[in-house]
mmCIF file with all atom_site columns, C-alpha atoms in Angstrom:
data_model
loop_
_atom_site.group_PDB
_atom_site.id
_atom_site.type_symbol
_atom_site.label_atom_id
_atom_site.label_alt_id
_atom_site.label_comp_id
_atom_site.label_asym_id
_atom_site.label_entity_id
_atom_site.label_seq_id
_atom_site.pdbx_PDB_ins_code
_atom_site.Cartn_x
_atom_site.Cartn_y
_atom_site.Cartn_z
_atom_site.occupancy
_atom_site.B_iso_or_equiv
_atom_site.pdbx_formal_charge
_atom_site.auth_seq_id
_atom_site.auth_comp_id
_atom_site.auth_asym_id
_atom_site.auth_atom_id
_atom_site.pdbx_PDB_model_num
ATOM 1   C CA . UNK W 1 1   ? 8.281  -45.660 8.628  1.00 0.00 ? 173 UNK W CA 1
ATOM 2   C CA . UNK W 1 2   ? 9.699  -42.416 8.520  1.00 0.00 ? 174 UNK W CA 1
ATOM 3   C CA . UNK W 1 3   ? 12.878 -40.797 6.594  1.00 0.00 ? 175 UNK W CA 1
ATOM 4   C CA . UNK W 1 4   ? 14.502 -37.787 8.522  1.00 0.00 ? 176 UNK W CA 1
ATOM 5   C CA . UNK W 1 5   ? 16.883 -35.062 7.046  1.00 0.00 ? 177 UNK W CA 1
ATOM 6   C CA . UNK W 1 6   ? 18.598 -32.657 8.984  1.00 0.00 ? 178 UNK W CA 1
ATOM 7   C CA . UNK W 1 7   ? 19.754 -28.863 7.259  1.00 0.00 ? 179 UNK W CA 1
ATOM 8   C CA . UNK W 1 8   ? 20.710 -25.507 9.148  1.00 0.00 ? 180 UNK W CA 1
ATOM 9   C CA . UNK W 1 9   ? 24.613 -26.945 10.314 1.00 0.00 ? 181 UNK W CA 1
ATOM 10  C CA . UNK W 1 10  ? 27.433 -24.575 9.680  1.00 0.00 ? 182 UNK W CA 1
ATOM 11  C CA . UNK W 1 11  ? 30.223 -22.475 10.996 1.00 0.00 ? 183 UNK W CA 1
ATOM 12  C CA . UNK W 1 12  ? 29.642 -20.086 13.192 1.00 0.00 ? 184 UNK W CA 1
ATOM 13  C CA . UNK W 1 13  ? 31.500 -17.762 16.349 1.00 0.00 ? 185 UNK W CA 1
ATOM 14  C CA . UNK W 1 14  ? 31.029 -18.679 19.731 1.00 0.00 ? 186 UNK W CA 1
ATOM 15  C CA . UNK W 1 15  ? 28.265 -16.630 21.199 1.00 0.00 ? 187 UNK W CA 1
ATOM 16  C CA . UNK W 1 16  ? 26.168 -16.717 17.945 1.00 0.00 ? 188 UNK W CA 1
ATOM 17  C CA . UNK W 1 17  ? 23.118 -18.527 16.859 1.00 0.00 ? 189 UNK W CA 1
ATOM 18  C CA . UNK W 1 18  ? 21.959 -21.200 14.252 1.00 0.00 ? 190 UNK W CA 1
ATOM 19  C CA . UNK W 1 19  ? 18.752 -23.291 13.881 1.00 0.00 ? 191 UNK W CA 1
ATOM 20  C CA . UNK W 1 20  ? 18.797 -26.792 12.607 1.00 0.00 ? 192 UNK W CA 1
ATOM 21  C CA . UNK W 1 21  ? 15.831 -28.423 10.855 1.00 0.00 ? 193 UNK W CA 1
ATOM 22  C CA . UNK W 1 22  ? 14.619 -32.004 10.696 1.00 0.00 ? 194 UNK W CA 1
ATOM 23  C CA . UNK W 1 23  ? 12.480 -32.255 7.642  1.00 0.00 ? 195 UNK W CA 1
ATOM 24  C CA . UNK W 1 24  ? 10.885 -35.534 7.717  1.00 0.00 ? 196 UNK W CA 1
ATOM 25  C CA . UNK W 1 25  ? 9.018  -38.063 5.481  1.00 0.00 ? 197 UNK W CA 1
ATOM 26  C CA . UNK W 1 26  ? 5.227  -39.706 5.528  1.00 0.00 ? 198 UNK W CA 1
ATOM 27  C CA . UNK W 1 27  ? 2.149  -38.801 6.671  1.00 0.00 ? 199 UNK W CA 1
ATOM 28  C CA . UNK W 1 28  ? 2.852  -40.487 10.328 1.00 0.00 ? 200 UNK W CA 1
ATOM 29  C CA . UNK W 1 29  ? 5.039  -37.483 11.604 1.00 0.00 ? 201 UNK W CA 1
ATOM 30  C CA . UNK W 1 30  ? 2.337  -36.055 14.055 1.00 0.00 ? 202 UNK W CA 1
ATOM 31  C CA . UNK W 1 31  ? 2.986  -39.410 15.514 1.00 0.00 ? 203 UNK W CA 1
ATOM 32  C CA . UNK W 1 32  ? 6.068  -39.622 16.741 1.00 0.00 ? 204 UNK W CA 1
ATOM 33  C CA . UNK W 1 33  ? 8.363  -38.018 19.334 1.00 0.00 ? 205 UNK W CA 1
ATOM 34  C CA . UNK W 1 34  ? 11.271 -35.940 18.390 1.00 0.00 ? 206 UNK W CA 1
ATOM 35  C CA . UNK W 1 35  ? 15.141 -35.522 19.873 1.00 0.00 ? 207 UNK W CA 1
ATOM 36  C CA . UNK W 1 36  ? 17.932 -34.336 18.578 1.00 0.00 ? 208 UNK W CA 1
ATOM 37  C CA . UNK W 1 37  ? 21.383 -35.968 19.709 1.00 0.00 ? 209 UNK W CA 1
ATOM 38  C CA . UNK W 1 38  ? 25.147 -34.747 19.129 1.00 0.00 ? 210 UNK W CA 1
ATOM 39  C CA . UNK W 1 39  ? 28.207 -36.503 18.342 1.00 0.00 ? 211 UNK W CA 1
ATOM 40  C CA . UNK W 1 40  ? 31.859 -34.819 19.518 1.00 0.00 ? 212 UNK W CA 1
ATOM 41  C CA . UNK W 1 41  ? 34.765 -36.652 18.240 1.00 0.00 ? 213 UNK W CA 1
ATOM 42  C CA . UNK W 1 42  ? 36.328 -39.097 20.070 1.00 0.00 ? 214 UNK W CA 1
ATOM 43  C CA . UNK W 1 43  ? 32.504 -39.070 22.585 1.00 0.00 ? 215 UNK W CA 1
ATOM 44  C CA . UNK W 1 44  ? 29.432 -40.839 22.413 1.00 0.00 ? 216 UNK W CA 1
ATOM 45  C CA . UNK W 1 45  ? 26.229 -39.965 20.495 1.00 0.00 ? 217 UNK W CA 1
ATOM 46  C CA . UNK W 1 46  ? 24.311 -37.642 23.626 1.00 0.00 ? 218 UNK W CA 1
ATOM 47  C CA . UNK W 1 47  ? 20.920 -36.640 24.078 1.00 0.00 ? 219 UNK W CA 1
ATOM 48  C CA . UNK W 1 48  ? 20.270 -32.464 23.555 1.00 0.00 ? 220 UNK W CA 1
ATOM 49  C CA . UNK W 1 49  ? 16.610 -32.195 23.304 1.00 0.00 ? 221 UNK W CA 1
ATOM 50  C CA . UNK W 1 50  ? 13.345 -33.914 23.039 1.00 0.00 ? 222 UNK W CA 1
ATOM 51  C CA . UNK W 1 51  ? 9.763  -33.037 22.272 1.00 0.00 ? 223 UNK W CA 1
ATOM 52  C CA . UNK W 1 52  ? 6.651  -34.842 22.913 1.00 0.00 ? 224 UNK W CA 1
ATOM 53  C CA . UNK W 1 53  ? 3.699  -35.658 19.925 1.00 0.00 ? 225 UNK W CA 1
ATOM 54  C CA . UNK W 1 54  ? 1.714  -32.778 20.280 1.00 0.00 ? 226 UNK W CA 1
ATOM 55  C CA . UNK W 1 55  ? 4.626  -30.280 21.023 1.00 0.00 ? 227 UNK W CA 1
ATOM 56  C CA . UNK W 1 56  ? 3.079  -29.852 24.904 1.00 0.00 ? 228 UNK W CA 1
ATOM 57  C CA . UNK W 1 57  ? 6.061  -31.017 26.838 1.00 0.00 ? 229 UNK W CA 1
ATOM 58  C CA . UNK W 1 58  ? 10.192 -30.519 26.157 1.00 0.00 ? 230 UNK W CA 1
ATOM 59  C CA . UNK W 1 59  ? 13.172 -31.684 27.431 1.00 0.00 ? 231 UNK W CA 1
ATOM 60  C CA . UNK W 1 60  ? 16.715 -30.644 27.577 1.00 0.00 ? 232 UNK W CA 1
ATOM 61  C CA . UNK W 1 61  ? 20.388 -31.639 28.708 1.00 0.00 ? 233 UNK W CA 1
ATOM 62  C CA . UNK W 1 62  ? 21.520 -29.646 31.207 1.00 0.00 ? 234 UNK W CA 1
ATOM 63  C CA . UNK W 1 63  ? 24.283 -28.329 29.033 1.00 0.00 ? 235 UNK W CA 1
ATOM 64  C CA . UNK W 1 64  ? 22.217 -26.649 26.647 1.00 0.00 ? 236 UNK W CA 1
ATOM 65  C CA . UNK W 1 65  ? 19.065 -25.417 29.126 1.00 0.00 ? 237 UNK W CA 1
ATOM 66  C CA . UNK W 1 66  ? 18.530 -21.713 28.650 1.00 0.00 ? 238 UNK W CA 1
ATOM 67  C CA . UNK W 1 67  ? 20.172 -21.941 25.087 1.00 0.00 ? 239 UNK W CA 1
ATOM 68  C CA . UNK W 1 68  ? 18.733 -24.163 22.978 1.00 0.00 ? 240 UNK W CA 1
ATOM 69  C CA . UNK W 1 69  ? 15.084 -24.293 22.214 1.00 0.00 ? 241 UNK W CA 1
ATOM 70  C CA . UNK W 1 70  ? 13.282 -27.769 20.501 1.00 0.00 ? 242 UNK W CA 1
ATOM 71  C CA . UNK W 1 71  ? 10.047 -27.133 18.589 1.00 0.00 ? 243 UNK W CA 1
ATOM 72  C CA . UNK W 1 72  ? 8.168  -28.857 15.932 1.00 0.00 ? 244 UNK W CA 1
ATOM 73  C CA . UNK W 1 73  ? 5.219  -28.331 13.375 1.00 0.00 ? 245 UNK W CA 1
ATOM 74  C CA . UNK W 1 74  ? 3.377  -30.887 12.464 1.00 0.00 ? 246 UNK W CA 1
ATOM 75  C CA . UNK W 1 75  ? 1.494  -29.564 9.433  1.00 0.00 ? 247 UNK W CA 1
ATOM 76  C CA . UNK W 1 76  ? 4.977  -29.360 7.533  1.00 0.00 ? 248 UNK W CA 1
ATOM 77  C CA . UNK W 1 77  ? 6.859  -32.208 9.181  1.00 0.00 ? 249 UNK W CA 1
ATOM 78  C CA . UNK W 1 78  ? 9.667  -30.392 10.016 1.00 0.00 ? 250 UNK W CA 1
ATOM 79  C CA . UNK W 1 79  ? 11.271 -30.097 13.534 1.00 0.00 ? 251 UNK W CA 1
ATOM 80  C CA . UNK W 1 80  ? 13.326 -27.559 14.699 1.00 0.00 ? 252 UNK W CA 1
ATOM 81  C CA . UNK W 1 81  ? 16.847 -27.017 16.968 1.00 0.00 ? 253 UNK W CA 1
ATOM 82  C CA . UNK W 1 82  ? 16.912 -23.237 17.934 1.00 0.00 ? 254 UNK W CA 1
ATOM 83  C CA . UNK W 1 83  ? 20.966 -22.630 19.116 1.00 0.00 ? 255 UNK W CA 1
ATOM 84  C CA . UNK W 1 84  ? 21.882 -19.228 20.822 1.00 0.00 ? 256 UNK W CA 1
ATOM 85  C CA . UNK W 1 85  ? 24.984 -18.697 22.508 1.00 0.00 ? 257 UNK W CA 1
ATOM 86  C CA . UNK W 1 86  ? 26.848 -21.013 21.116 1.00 0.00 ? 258 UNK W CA 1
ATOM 87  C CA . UNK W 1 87  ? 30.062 -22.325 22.679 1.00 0.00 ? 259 UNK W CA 1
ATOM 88  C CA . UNK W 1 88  ? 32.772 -24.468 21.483 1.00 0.00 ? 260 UNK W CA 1
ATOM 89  C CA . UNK W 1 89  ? 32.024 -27.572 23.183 1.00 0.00 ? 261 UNK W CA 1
ATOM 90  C CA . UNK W 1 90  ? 28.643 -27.622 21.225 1.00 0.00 ? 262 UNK W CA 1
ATOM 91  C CA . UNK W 1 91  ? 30.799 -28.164 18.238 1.00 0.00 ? 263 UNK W CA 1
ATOM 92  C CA . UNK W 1 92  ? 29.756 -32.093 17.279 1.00 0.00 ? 264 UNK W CA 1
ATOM 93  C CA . UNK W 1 93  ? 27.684 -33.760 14.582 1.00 0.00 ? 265 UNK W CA 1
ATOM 94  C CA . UNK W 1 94  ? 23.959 -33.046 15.059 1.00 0.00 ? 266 UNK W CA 1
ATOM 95  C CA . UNK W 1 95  ? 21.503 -35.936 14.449 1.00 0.00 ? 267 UNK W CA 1
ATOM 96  C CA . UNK W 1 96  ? 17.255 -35.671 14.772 1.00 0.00 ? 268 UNK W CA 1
ATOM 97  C CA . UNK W 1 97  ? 15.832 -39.130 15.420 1.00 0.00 ? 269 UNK W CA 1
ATOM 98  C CA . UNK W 1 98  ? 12.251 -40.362 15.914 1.00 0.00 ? 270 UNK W CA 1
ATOM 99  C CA . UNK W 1 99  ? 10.591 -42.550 18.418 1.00 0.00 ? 271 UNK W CA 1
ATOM 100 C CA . UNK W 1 100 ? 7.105  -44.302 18.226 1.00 0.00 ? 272 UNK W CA 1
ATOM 101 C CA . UNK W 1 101 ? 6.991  -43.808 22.234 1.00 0.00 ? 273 UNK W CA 1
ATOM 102 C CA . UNK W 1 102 ? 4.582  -42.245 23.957 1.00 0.00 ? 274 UNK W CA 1
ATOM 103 C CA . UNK W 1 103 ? 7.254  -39.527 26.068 1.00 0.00 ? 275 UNK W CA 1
ATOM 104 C CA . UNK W 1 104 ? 10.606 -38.308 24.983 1.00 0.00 ? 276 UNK W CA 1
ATOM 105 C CA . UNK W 1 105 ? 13.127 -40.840 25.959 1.00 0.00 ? 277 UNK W CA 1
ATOM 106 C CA . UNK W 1 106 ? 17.143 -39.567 26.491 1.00 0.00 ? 278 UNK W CA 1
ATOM 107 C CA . UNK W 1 107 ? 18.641 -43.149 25.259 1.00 0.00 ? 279 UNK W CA 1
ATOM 108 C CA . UNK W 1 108 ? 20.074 -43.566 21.420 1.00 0.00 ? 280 UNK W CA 1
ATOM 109 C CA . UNK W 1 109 ? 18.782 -46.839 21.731 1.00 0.00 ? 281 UNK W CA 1
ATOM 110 C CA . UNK W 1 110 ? 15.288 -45.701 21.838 1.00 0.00 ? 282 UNK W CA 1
ATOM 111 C CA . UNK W 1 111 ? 15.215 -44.524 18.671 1.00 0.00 ? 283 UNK W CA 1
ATOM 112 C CA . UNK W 1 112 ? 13.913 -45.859 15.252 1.00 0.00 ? 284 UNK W CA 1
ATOM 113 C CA . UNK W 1 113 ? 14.821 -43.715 13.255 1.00 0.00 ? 285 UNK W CA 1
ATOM 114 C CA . UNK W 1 114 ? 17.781 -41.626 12.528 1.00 0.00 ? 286 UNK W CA 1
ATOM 115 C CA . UNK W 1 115 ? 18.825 -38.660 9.934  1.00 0.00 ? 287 UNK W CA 1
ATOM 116 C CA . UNK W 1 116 ? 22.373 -38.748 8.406  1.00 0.00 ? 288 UNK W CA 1
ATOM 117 C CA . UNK W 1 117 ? 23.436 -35.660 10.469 1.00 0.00 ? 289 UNK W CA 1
ATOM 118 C CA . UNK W 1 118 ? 24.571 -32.286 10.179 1.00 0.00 ? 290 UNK W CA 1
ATOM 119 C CA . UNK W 1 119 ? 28.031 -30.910 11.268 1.00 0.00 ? 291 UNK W CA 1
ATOM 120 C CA . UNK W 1 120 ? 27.820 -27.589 13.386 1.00 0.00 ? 292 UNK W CA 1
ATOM 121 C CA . UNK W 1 121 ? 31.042 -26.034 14.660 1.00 0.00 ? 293 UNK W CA 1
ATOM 122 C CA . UNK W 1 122 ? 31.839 -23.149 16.741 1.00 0.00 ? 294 UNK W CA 1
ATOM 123 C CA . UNK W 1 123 ? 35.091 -21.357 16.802 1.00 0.00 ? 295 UNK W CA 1
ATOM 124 C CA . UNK W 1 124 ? 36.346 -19.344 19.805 1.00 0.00 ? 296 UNK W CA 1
#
């Protein structure tokens, strides 16, 4: 079992940066794959960006490619949501989850585990 925490959410202009981190619990994290979803108001919880076990292989929505960067480190348990130009419509609740899977799955469903969120919002 693992516990996950999110940090790093915040205000911020459009066109700036912020980096979210996933800080999670047990000595199991090197075992699992890592996302990180969103939640707009009034949408449904979407996939943003995914990273396989050993950190070899990453995966993004389209909407984010080019901005947003996924990494992890395993020693410290901690993964990692690196936002550059943000944009309004990125504005949502940010959630990391954790998956005993062997590849990075795009599907809430898929997940075990979930942290309680962080709210990032970008103003125009």
């Amino acid at each position: 079992q693992v516990q996950l925490v999110e940090s790093g959410g915040g205000l911020v202009q459009a066109g700036g940066s912020l980096r979210l981190s996933c800080a999670a619990s047990g000595r199991t994290f090197r075992l699992y794959v890592m996302a990180w979803f969103r939640q707009a108001p009034g949408k449904e919880r979407e996939f943003v960006a995914g990273i396989n076990r050993s950190a070899g292989s990453t995966y993004y929505a389209d909407s984010v490619k080019g901005r947003f960067t996924i990494s992890r480190d395993n020693a410290k348990n901690i993964a990692y949501l690196q936002m550059n130009s943000l944009k309004p419509e990125d504005t949502a609740v940010y959630y990391c989850a954790a998956d005993r899977s062997d590849y990075v799955r795009g599907r809430t469903g898929e997940y075990d585990y979930w942290g309680q969120g962080t709210q990032v919002t970008v103003s125009s």
